[in-house]
PDB file of C-alpha atoms in Angstrom:
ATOM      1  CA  UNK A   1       3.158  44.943 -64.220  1.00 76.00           C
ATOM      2  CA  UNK A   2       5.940  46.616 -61.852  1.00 91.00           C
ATOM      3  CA  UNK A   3       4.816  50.419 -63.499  1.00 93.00           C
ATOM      4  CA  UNK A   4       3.938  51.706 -60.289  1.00 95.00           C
ATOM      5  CA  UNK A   5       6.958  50.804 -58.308  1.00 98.00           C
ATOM      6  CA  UNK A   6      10.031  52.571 -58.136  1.00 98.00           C
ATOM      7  CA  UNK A   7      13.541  51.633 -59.984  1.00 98.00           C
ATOM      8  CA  UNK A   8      15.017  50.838 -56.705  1.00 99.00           C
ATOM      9  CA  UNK A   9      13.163  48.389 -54.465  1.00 99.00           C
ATOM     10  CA  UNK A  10      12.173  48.502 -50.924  1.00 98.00           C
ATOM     11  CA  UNK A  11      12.103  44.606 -49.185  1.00 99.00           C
ATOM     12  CA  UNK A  12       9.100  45.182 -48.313  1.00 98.00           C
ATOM     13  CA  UNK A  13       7.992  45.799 -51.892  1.00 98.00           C
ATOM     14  CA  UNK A  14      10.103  42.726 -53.175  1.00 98.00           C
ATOM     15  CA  UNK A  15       8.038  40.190 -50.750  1.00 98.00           C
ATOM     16  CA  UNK A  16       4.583  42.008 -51.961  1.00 97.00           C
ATOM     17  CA  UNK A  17       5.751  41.260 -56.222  1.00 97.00           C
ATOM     18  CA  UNK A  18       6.719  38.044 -55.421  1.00 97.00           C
ATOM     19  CA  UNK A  19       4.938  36.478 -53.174  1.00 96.00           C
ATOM     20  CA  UNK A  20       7.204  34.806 -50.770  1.00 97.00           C
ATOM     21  CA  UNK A  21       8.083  35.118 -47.002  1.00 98.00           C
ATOM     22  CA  UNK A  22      10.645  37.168 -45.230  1.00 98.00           C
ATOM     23  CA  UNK A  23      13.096  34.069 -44.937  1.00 99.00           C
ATOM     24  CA  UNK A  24      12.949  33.076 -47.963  1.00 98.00           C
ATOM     25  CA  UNK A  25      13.874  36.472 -49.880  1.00 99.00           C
ATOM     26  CA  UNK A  26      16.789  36.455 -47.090  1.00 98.00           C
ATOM     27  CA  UNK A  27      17.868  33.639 -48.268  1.00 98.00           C
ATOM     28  CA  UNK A  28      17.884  34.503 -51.867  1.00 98.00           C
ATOM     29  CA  UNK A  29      18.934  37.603 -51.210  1.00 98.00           C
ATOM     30  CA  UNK A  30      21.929  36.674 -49.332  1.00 98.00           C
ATOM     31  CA  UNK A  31      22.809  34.223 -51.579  1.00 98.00           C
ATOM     32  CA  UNK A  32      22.568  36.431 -54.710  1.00 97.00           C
ATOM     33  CA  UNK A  33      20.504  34.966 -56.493  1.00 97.00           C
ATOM     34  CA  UNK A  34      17.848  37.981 -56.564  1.00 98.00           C
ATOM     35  CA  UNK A  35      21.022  40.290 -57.240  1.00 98.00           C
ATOM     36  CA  UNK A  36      20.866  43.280 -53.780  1.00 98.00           C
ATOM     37  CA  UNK A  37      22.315  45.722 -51.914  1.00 98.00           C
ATOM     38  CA  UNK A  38      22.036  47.248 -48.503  1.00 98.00           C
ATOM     39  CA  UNK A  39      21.727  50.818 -47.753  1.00 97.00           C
ATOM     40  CA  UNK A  40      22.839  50.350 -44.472  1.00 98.00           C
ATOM     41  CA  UNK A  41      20.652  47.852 -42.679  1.00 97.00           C
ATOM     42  CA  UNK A  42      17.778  47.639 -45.783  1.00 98.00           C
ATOM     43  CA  UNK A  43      17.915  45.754 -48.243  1.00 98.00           C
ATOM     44  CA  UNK A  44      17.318  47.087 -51.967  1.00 99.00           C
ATOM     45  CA  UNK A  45      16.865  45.803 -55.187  1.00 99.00           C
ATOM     46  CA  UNK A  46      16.827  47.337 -58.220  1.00 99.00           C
ATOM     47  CA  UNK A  47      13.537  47.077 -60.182  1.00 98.00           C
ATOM     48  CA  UNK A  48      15.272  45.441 -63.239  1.00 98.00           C
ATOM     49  CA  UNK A  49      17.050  43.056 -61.978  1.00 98.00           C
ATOM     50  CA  UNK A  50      13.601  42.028 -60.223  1.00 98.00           C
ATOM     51  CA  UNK A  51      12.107  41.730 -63.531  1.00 97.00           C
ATOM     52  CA  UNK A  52      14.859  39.636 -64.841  1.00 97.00           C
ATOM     53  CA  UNK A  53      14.827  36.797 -61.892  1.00 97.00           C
ATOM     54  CA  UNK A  54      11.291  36.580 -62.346  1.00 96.00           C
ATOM     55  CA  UNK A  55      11.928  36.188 -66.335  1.00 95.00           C
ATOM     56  CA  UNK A  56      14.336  32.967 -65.688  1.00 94.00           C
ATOM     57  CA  UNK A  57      12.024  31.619 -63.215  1.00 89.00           C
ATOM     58  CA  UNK A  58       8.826  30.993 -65.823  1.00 80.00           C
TER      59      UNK A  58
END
């Protein structure tokens, strides 16, 4: 599903997987619940931990 995306994850690329707005993946984002970091001002997410948010949320 995810084979043609890098390991680490652009935000961009994170609101194209899964569908939702920019607010929304701020919000999870900042809260942790899609586990992040920032590269100083952009956000990045590792493609893993991607895979296993979406896992818990089926």
């Amino acid at each position: 599903m995810l084979d043609n995306y890098p390991d680490v994850l652009s935000f961009r690329q994170v609101m194209e997987i899964t569908h939702v707005g920019r607010n929304l993946l701020l919000r999870l984002l900042n809260s942790g619940e899609i586990p992040a970091f920032k590269m100083g001002k952009l956000w990045k997410v590792y493609k893993q931990d991607l895979i296993q948010y979406m896992s818990q949320c089926q």
